[in-house]
Coordinates of C-alpha atoms in Angstrom, one line a residue:
A1 CA 0.0 0.0 0.0
P2 CA 1.2 3.5 -0.6
A3 CA 2.7 5.5 2.2
P4 CA 0.1 7.6 4.0
V5 CA -0.2 11.2 2.8
V6 CA -0.2 13.8 5.6
E7 CA -2.5 16.8 5.0
P8 CA -0.6 20.0 5.4
A9 CA -1.3 22.0 8.5
P10 CA -4.3 24.4 8.1
V11 CA -3.6 28.1 7.7
V12 CA -3.9 29.8 11.1
E13 CA -6.1 32.8 11.1
P14 CA -4.2 36.0 12.1
E15 CA -4.7 37.3 15.7
P16 CA -7.6 39.8 16.0
V17 CA -6.6 43.4 15.9
V18 CA -6.8 45.1 19.3
E19 CA -8.7 48.4 19.3
P20 CA -6.7 51.4 20.7
V21 CA -7.0 52.0 24.4
D22 CA -8.8 55.1 25.7
T23 CA -6.6 57.4 27.8
T24 CA -9.1 57.4 30.6
P25 CA -8.3 54.9 33.3
A26 CA -10.0 51.6 32.6
P27 CA -9.7 47.9 33.6
A28 CA -7.0 45.9 31.9
P29 CA -8.1 44.8 28.4
V30 CA -9.2 41.1 28.0
V31 CA -6.8 39.3 25.8
E32 CA -8.4 36.9 23.4
P33 CA -6.7 33.4 23.5
A34 CA -5.0 32.4 20.4
P35 CA -7.2 30.1 18.2
V36 CA -6.7 26.4 18.6
V37 CA -5.0 24.9 15.6
E38 CA -6.7 21.7 14.5
P39 CA -4.4 18.7 14.4
E40 CA -3.3 17.6 10.9
P41 CA -5.5 15.1 9.2
V42 CA -4.3 11.5 9.3
V43 CA -4.8 9.7 6.0
E44 CA -6.0 6.1 6.2
P45 CA -3.9 4.0 3.8
V46 CA -5.9 3.3 0.6
D47 CA -5.2 0.4 -1.8
T48 CA -4.6 1.9 -5.2
T49 CA -4.6 -1.4 -7.1
P50 CA -7.1 -1.3 -10.0
A51 CA -10.5 -2.8 -9.2
P52 CA -11.0 -6.2 -10.7
A53 CA -13.0 -6.5 -13.9
P54 CA -16.7 -7.2 -13.1
V55 CA -17.8 -10.8 -13.3
V56 CA -20.3 -11.3 -16.1
E57 CA -23.3 -13.3 -15.1
P58 CA -23.8 -16.3 -17.3
A59 CA -26.8 -16.2 -19.6
P60 CA -29.9 -17.7 -18.0
V61 CA -30.3 -21.4 -18.7
V62 CA -33.4 -22.2 -20.6
E63 CA -35.4 -25.0 -19.0
P64 CA -35.9 -27.8 -21.6
E65 CA -39.6 -28.3 -20.6
P66 CA -42.3 -25.6 -20.8
V67 CA -43.8 -24.1 -17.6
V68 CA -46.7 -26.3 -16.5
E69 CA -49.6 -24.3 -15.1
P70 CA -50.7 -26.0 -11.9
E71 CA -54.1 -27.5 -11.4
P72 CA -56.0 -26.5 -8.2
V73 CA -53.7 -29.2 -6.7
V74 CA -50.2 -28.0 -7.2
E75 CA -47.9 -30.4 -9.1
P76 CA -44.8 -29.6 -7.0
V77 CA -41.9 -31.5 -8.7
D78 CA -40.5 -31.5 -12.1
T79 CA -38.1 -34.4 -12.6
T80 CA -36.0 -32.5 -15.2
P81 CA -32.6 -31.9 -13.5
A82 CA -31.9 -28.2 -13.0
P83 CA -28.7 -26.6 -14.1
A84 CA -25.8 -26.6 -11.6
P85 CA -26.1 -23.6 -9.2
V86 CA -23.9 -20.5 -9.6
V87 CA -22.5 -19.0 -6.5
E88 CA -21.8 -15.2 -6.2
P89 CA -18.4 -14.7 -4.6
A90 CA -18.4 -12.1 -1.8
P91 CA -16.6 -9.0 -3.1
V92 CA -13.4 -7.9 -1.5
V93 CA -13.7 -4.2 -1.0
E94 CA -10.6 -3.5 1.1
P95 CA -7.8 -5.9 0.4
T96 CA -5.1 -6.3 3.0
P97 CA -3.2 -3.0 3.1
A98 CA -0.4 -1.9 5.2
P99 CA -1.3 -1.4 8.9
Q100 CA -2.9 1.9 9.8
P101 CA -0.4 4.3 11.2
K102 CA -1.1 4.9 14.8
E103 CA -1.8 8.5 15.7
E104 CA -0.2 10.0 18.7
P105 CA -2.9 10.9 21.2
K106 CA -3.4 14.6 21.7
V107 CA -5.1 16.0 24.8
E108 CA -7.5 18.8 24.0
P109 CA -8.0 21.4 26.8
K110 CA -11.5 21.6 28.0
P111 CA -12.7 25.2 27.5
V112 CA -14.8 26.8 30.1
V113 CA -16.9 28.6 27.5
E114 CA -17.7 27.1 24.1
P115 CA -15.8 29.4 21.7
K116 CA -17.6 31.0 18.8
P117 CA -17.0 29.1 15.6
A118 CA -14.2 30.6 13.5
P119 CA -15.2 32.2 10.3
Q120 CA -15.0 29.9 7.3
P121 CA -11.7 30.5 5.4
K122 CA -12.0 31.3 1.7
V123 CA -11.4 28.0 -0.2
E124 CA -11.1 27.7 -3.9
E125 CA -14.0 25.5 -4.9
K126 CA -13.3 22.6 -7.2
P127 CA -15.5 19.8 -8.5
I128 CA -14.0 16.4 -7.8
L129 CA -16.0 14.2 -10.2
V130 CA -15.0 14.4 -13.8
K131 CA -16.6 11.1 -14.9
K132 CA -19.3 10.2 -12.5
E133 CA -21.8 7.4 -12.5
V134 CA -24.9 7.5 -10.3
I135 CA -26.1 4.3 -8.7
K136 CA -29.8 4.5 -8.0
V137 CA -31.3 2.2 -5.3
P138 CA -35.1 1.5 -5.7
K139 CA -37.3 1.8 -2.6
P140 CA -38.3 -1.5 -1.0
A141 CA -41.7 -2.7 -2.1
P142 CA -44.4 -3.3 0.5
A143 CA -44.6 -6.7 2.0
P144 CA -46.7 -9.2 -0.1
E145 CA -50.3 -9.8 0.7
P146 CA -51.5 -13.3 1.4
L147 CA -53.1 -15.1 -1.6
A148 CA -56.4 -15.4 0.1
P149 CA -58.1 -14.2 3.3
V150 CA -57.2 -16.5 6.3
E151 CA -59.7 -16.3 9.1
P152 CA -59.6 -19.6 11.1
K153 CA -62.8 -21.2 12.2
E154 CA -63.2 -21.1 16.0
E155 CA -64.6 -24.7 16.1
I156 CA -61.3 -26.2 14.8
P157 CA -59.1 -26.9 17.9
Y158 CA -55.4 -26.0 17.7
T159 CA -52.3 -26.1 19.9
K160 CA -49.7 -23.3 20.0
T161 CA -46.1 -24.1 19.1
A162 CA -43.9 -21.5 21.0
I163 CA -40.3 -20.5 20.2
T164 CA -37.8 -17.8 21.3
F165 CA -36.9 -15.8 18.2
Y166 CA -33.9 -13.5 18.8
G167 CA -35.0 -13.2 22.4
T168 CA -38.6 -12.6 21.4
K169 CA -41.5 -15.0 22.3
V170 CA -43.3 -16.2 19.2
A171 CA -46.3 -18.7 19.1
V172 CA -48.1 -20.2 16.1
G173 CA -51.1 -22.5 16.2
F174 CA -51.3 -25.9 14.5
P175 CA -54.4 -28.1 14.3
T176 CA -54.6 -30.3 17.4
N177 CA -56.0 -33.5 16.0
E178 CA -54.1 -33.6 12.7
T179 CA -50.6 -34.9 12.2
F180 CA -48.7 -33.7 9.1
K181 CA -46.3 -36.3 7.6
L182 CA -44.9 -36.6 4.1
A183 CA -45.4 -40.1 2.7
G184 CA -42.6 -39.5 0.2
L185 CA -41.2 -37.0 -2.3
S186 CA -42.9 -38.1 -5.5
E187 CA -45.1 -35.7 -7.4
K188 CA -48.4 -37.3 -6.2
Q189 CA -47.2 -37.5 -2.6
L190 CA -46.2 -33.9 -2.5
A191 CA -49.4 -32.8 -4.2
K192 CA -51.4 -34.7 -1.6
A193 CA -49.5 -33.0 1.2
W194 CA -50.1 -29.6 -0.3
T195 CA -53.8 -30.3 -0.5
Q196 CA -53.8 -31.3 3.2
L197 CA -52.1 -28.0 4.2
S198 CA -54.6 -26.1 2.1
S199 CA -57.5 -27.3 4.2
E200 CA -59.3 -25.1 6.7
A201 CA -57.6 -26.9 9.5
Y202 CA -54.3 -25.0 8.8
D203 CA -55.8 -21.6 8.3
V204 CA -54.9 -20.9 12.0
T205 CA -51.3 -21.6 11.2
L206 CA -51.1 -19.1 8.3
N207 CA -53.2 -16.6 10.2
N208 CA -50.9 -16.7 13.3
A209 CA -47.8 -16.5 11.2
L210 CA -49.0 -13.4 9.4
A211 CA -50.0 -11.9 12.7
M212 CA -46.5 -12.4 14.1
R213 CA -45.0 -10.8 11.0
E214 CA -47.2 -7.7 11.6
K215 CA -46.6 -7.6 15.3
L216 CA -42.8 -7.7 15.1
A217 CA -42.7 -5.6 11.9
L218 CA -40.5 -8.3 10.4
C219 CA -38.7 -7.7 7.1
D220 CA -38.9 -10.5 4.5
W221 CA -35.7 -12.2 5.7
G222 CA -36.9 -12.0 9.3
Y223 CA -40.2 -13.6 8.3
I224 CA -38.3 -16.4 6.5
E225 CA -36.2 -17.1 9.6
M226 CA -39.2 -17.0 11.9
L227 CA -41.1 -19.6 9.8
Q228 CA -38.1 -21.8 9.7
A229 CA -37.7 -21.7 13.4
V230 CA -41.4 -22.4 14.1
S231 CA -41.5 -25.2 11.5
E232 CA -38.3 -26.9 12.9
K233 CA -39.7 -26.6 16.4
K234 CA -42.8 -28.4 15.3
Y235 CA -41.3 -31.0 13.0
G236 CA -37.6 -31.0 13.7
K237 CA -35.0 -30.5 11.0
S238 CA -37.0 -32.6 8.5
N239 CA -38.5 -32.5 5.0
E240 CA -41.9 -31.7 6.7
A241 CA -40.4 -28.6 8.3
V242 CA -39.1 -27.4 4.8
F243 CA -42.4 -28.1 3.2
M244 CA -44.4 -26.3 5.9
Q245 CA -42.0 -23.2 5.7
A246 CA -42.4 -23.2 1.9
F247 CA -46.2 -23.6 2.0
L248 CA -46.6 -20.7 4.5
L249 CA -44.3 -18.4 2.5
S250 CA -46.1 -19.2 -0.7
Q251 CA -49.5 -18.5 0.9
S252 CA -48.1 -15.3 2.4
G253 CA -47.5 -14.1 -1.2
Y254 CA -43.8 -14.8 -1.7
K255 CA -42.2 -16.3 -4.8
I256 CA -40.8 -19.6 -3.8
R257 CA -40.1 -23.0 -5.5
M258 CA -39.5 -26.5 -4.1
A259 CA -36.9 -28.9 -5.2
T260 CA -35.8 -32.5 -4.4
D261 CA -32.5 -34.3 -4.4
D262 CA -32.9 -38.1 -3.7
D263 CA -34.6 -38.1 -0.3
K264 CA -34.1 -34.4 0.6
L265 CA -36.5 -31.5 0.1
Y266 CA -35.3 -27.9 -0.4
M267 CA -36.8 -24.5 -0.7
L268 CA -35.7 -21.9 -3.2
I269 CA -36.5 -18.2 -2.9
A270 CA -36.6 -15.4 -5.5
T271 CA -35.1 -12.1 -4.3
Q272 CA -35.1 -8.5 -5.5
Q273 CA -31.3 -8.4 -4.8
N274 CA -28.5 -10.8 -5.6
M275 CA -27.2 -12.6 -2.6
F276 CA -23.5 -13.3 -2.0
S277 CA -22.1 -16.8 -1.3
L278 CA -25.4 -18.7 -1.9
P279 CA -26.0 -21.0 -4.8
F280 CA -28.8 -20.0 -7.2
F281 CA -30.7 -21.6 -10.1
V282 CA -32.2 -19.7 -13.0
I283 CA -35.9 -20.5 -13.6
D284 CA -37.9 -18.6 -16.2
N285 CA -35.2 -15.9 -16.3
T286 CA -35.4 -15.4 -12.5
K287 CA -32.7 -16.3 -9.9
F288 CA -33.9 -18.6 -7.1
Y289 CA -31.5 -19.0 -4.2
A290 CA -31.3 -22.4 -2.5
L291 CA -31.3 -22.2 1.3
N292 CA -29.3 -24.8 3.3
C293 CA -28.5 -26.7 0.1
Q294 CA -25.1 -27.9 -1.2
S295 CA -26.5 -30.1 -4.0
Q296 CA -25.4 -29.4 -7.6
E297 CA -28.4 -31.1 -9.2
L298 CA -32.0 -30.7 -8.2
S299 CA -35.4 -31.6 -9.6
I300 CA -37.3 -28.3 -9.3
C301 CA -41.0 -27.7 -9.3
K302 CA -41.8 -24.8 -11.7
A303 CA -45.4 -24.4 -10.7
K304 CA -46.2 -20.7 -9.8
F305 CA -49.0 -18.7 -8.2
D306 CA -50.6 -15.4 -9.3
K307 CA -49.4 -12.2 -7.7
E308 CA -46.4 -13.9 -6.0
K309 CA -43.7 -11.4 -5.2
V310 CA -39.9 -11.6 -4.9
I311 CA -38.3 -11.2 -1.4
S312 CA -36.7 -7.9 -0.6
L313 CA -33.6 -7.7 1.5
Q314 CA -34.0 -4.0 2.2
L315 CA -35.3 -3.3 5.7
R316 CA -38.4 -1.1 5.6
K317 CA -38.6 -0.3 9.3
E318 CA -37.2 -1.2 12.7
Q319 CA -37.7 -4.8 13.7
K320 CA -39.7 -5.0 17.0
L321 CA -37.6 -7.6 18.7
A322 CA -37.5 -7.9 22.5
T323 CA -34.8 -5.7 24.1
E324 CA -31.8 -6.9 26.0
Y325 CA -29.3 -4.0 26.2
T326 CA -25.5 -4.2 26.2
E327 CA -23.5 -2.3 28.8
P328 CA -23.4 1.4 27.9
R329 CA -20.5 2.4 25.7
K330 CA -18.9 5.8 26.1
L331 CA -18.0 7.6 22.9
T332 CA -15.8 10.7 23.1
S333 CA -14.7 12.8 20.1
K334 CA -11.7 15.2 20.1
Y335 CA -13.9 18.2 19.8
G336 CA -16.3 18.0 22.7
V337 CA -18.9 15.4 21.8
V338 CA -19.4 12.9 24.6
A339 CA -22.2 10.4 24.4
Q340 CA -23.2 7.0 25.8
V341 CA -25.1 4.3 23.9
A342 CA -26.4 0.9 24.6
V343 CA -27.6 -1.4 21.8
N344 CA -30.1 -4.3 21.7
K345 CA -28.2 -7.6 21.8
N346 CA -31.1 -9.2 19.9
M347 CA -30.7 -6.8 17.0
I348 CA -26.9 -7.4 16.9
N349 CA -27.6 -11.2 16.7
F350 CA -30.2 -10.6 14.0
F351 CA -27.8 -8.4 11.9
D352 CA -25.0 -10.9 12.4
K353 CA -26.9 -13.5 10.3
Y354 CA -28.4 -11.0 7.8
P355 CA -27.3 -11.8 4.2
S356 CA -25.3 -9.3 2.3
A357 CA -26.9 -8.6 -1.1
Y358 CA -26.8 -6.1 -4.0
I359 CA -29.2 -4.8 -6.6
G360 CA -29.0 -5.5 -10.3
N361 CA -25.4 -6.2 -11.4
D362 CA -23.8 -3.6 -9.2
A363 CA -22.2 -4.9 -6.0
T364 CA -21.7 -1.4 -4.6
T365 CA -25.5 -1.0 -4.0
R366 CA -25.2 -3.3 -1.0
W367 CA -23.9 -0.3 1.1
A368 CA -27.2 1.6 0.4
V369 CA -29.1 -1.3 2.0
Y370 CA -27.0 -0.9 5.2
A371 CA -27.2 2.9 5.1
N372 CA -30.9 3.1 4.5
T373 CA -31.7 0.9 7.5
P374 CA -33.0 3.0 10.4
L375 CA -31.4 3.1 13.8
E376 CA -33.6 1.7 16.6
K377 CA -35.8 4.1 18.6
S378 CA -33.9 3.3 21.8
I379 CA -30.6 4.4 20.2
R380 CA -32.2 7.6 18.9
E381 CA -33.5 8.4 22.3
T382 CA -30.1 7.9 24.1
L383 CA -27.4 8.8 21.6
Y384 CA -29.0 11.6 19.6
P385 CA -29.7 14.1 22.5
S386 CA -26.0 14.3 23.3
I387 CA -25.1 15.0 19.7
K388 CA -27.9 17.5 19.3
K389 CA -26.8 19.4 22.4
A390 CA -23.2 19.6 21.0
V391 CA -24.4 21.1 17.7
T392 CA -27.1 23.4 19.1
G393 CA -26.7 27.0 17.9
L394 CA -24.0 26.1 15.3
S395 CA -24.3 26.8 11.6
E396 CA -24.9 23.8 9.3
R397 CA -21.2 23.8 8.3
D398 CA -20.0 23.8 11.9
A399 CA -22.6 21.2 13.0
V400 CA -21.6 18.8 10.2
N401 CA -17.9 19.4 11.0
K402 CA -18.6 18.4 14.7
I403 CA -20.5 15.3 13.8
L404 CA -17.9 14.4 11.2
N405 CA -15.1 14.7 13.8
F406 CA -17.2 12.6 16.2
V407 CA -17.3 9.7 13.7
Q408 CA -13.6 10.3 12.8
T409 CA -12.3 10.2 16.3
A410 CA -14.7 8.4 18.6
F411 CA -14.2 5.0 16.9
V412 CA -11.1 2.9 16.5
Y413 CA -10.1 2.2 12.9
E414 CA -9.2 -1.4 11.9
Y415 CA -9.3 -3.4 8.7
D416 CA -12.0 -6.1 8.3
D417 CA -9.5 -8.8 7.4
Q418 CA -7.7 -8.2 10.6
V419 CA -10.9 -8.5 12.7
W420 CA -13.3 -10.7 10.7
G421 CA -10.9 -12.5 8.3
G422 CA -12.5 -10.8 5.3
D423 CA -14.7 -7.9 4.1
R424 CA -17.8 -7.2 6.2
A425 CA -20.1 -4.1 6.2
F426 CA -21.9 -2.9 9.3
F427 CA -25.4 -1.6 9.9
A428 CA -25.2 1.6 11.9
T429 CA -26.2 -0.2 15.0
E430 CA -23.3 -2.6 14.7
T431 CA -20.8 0.2 14.3
L432 CA -22.0 1.6 17.6
H433 CA -21.5 -1.9 19.2
Y434 CA -18.3 -3.3 17.9
P435 CA -14.9 -1.9 19.0
Y436 CA -13.6 -1.4 15.4
A437 CA -14.9 0.2 12.3
D438 CA -13.5 0.8 8.8
C439 CA -14.3 3.3 6.0
E440 CA -17.6 1.8 4.9
D441 CA -18.9 1.4 8.5
R442 CA -18.0 5.0 9.3
S443 CA -19.7 6.4 6.1
I444 CA -22.8 4.4 6.8
L445 CA -23.1 5.7 10.4
F446 CA -22.2 9.3 9.4
S447 CA -24.9 9.3 6.7
R448 CA -27.5 8.1 9.2
L449 CA -26.6 10.7 11.8
I450 CA -26.6 13.6 9.3
R451 CA -29.9 12.7 7.9
D452 CA -31.6 12.0 11.2
I453 CA -30.1 14.9 13.3
L454 CA -29.7 17.7 10.8
G455 CA -32.1 16.6 8.1
L456 CA -29.6 17.1 5.3
D457 CA -29.4 15.0 2.2
V458 CA -26.3 12.7 1.9
V459 CA -24.9 10.5 -0.8
L460 CA -22.2 7.9 -0.6
I461 CA -19.1 8.2 -2.8
Y462 CA -17.4 5.0 -3.8
Y463 CA -13.8 5.1 -5.0
P464 CA -12.0 1.8 -5.8
G465 CA -11.1 0.5 -2.4
H466 CA -12.7 3.3 -0.4
L467 CA -16.1 4.7 0.7
A468 CA -16.8 8.3 1.7
T469 CA -19.8 10.7 1.8
A470 CA -21.0 14.0 0.5
V471 CA -23.6 16.4 2.1
A472 CA -25.9 18.9 0.4
F473 CA -26.1 22.1 2.5
N474 CA -28.9 24.7 2.6
Q475 CA -26.2 27.4 3.2
E476 CA -23.2 28.3 1.1
V477 CA -20.3 26.1 2.0
H478 CA -16.9 25.8 0.2
G479 CA -14.6 22.9 -0.4
D480 CA -14.3 19.8 -2.7
Y481 CA -17.7 19.1 -4.1
L482 CA -19.7 17.2 -6.7
T483 CA -22.9 18.2 -8.4
H484 CA -25.9 15.8 -8.4
N485 CA -29.5 16.5 -9.4
N486 CA -28.5 20.2 -9.8
R487 CA -27.4 20.4 -6.1
K488 CA -23.9 20.8 -4.7
Y489 CA -22.7 18.1 -2.3
I490 CA -19.6 18.8 -0.2
V491 CA -17.2 16.0 0.4
C492 CA -17.1 14.7 4.0
D493 CA -14.8 11.8 4.6
P494 CA -15.3 10.1 8.0
T495 CA -12.0 8.1 7.6
Y496 CA -9.8 11.1 6.8
I497 CA -9.2 11.7 10.5
N498 CA -9.2 15.3 11.7
A499 CA -9.9 16.6 8.2
P500 CA -12.8 19.1 8.1
L501 CA -15.5 18.9 5.5
G502 CA -14.6 19.8 1.9
R503 CA -11.4 17.8 1.8
T504 CA -10.9 14.7 -0.4
M505 CA -8.5 12.1 0.9
P506 CA -5.3 12.2 -1.1
G507 CA -4.8 9.4 -3.6
M508 CA -8.4 9.1 -4.6
N509 CA -9.1 8.7 -8.3
N510 CA -12.0 11.1 -8.9
Q511 CA -12.5 10.0 -12.4
E512 CA -13.5 6.5 -11.1
A513 CA -15.7 7.8 -8.3
R514 CA -19.3 6.8 -8.2
I515 CA -22.3 8.3 -6.4
I516 CA -24.6 6.0 -4.5
E517 CA -28.0 7.6 -3.8
L518 CA -29.6 7.1 -0.4

């Protein structure tokens, strides 16, 4: 990696001119203290190796047999072997660079009175993006509606199956006097089982599952996980559990397929995004990802339902999981922001298993999924008041600078490969929890704070091997900028430690920079 570039010391504003003293006796003049000189920015090392050429997705494999429209009883299995699955490799965003130079700690004196912000120095503005590409991220679609109304009949007895889902109690009813058991995996046997689950007896199961999705505000992935946990609690890790999960997802409006391999049943899901490190099969020009499957050949049912929708991996709202807070963590910046925050352990565990995914053919869109995810209400109620107090009365420029310095200096920088053994992006909640954070984690958190606390628009800037941000101000602010949608966005780099807004980290290739909309 190239040697770190040190930002030259900022120009010190001249001492204020002292007004001449009147000849009449007067108290001794108050001498204004000399302005504090900001420490020089520390440049995080950036890998300048060219980004690898994008991997071209293979052309969709055309199924040799036409799509068979199902009868009222679904014909679940097509015996034609599906093509071998393709696995998306996880992208390496930050390859192993030289260790980060350790900055000598500097003790800032605590002023008795908050000094007035220094006037903004005159900076020659310069656009930083010569050849820009804008990455647009679609808004997540609403959760699918069930295929038909599901109001269970009161006269049908049922028994609740209870689980603990990320610390949260969940209970779903199953008919008391009926035992679900697959006789085998042939077409007729699976069709007969589907007919059994379609009876009124299992309306309570679907009704309770949808009610839990609503109560916990579960995203699509959370709903998939909850149904898997409930089904496995009822039937163990069995083909019956996979079949029940697939049936409930299908009746909830999701686009799924079932497949077999010898004596094993699998569920495949169609997603709005592409998922890393999971095998997928192309059916009718749509990618279906196989969950918990290592098989290279499957017999896949191509029967489909009207109005079925793909699964979205964008989180629409906060998940309402039970709360179990961590010990409060104290966060202190070099310029006076002191805050404490405790996070919900159940959300940390939920995010830990959340799949990383991207939209279309652009792997950089995955950071928008993280950045667009809201922080939990409990964090907004504990962390935000301290930050808001620190920026009260400041101009937009000085307020952004203060929050920028908070993200730059209150968190310890470390490379993902040193901590996790490979690239890993954080949701904002995770950055507030884990002891280390890299450039993408800082940019995701900073973008969330600026939008929530100051209400300003933010975009992400992706350079090969580096992620930063840019902020659109309502006031005139100078510095390195880019123009997007006829608005000027000032560069703010949460990893360029101690650098104020308007400075691009040295070594960045602006012609290869890309804007990611949030």
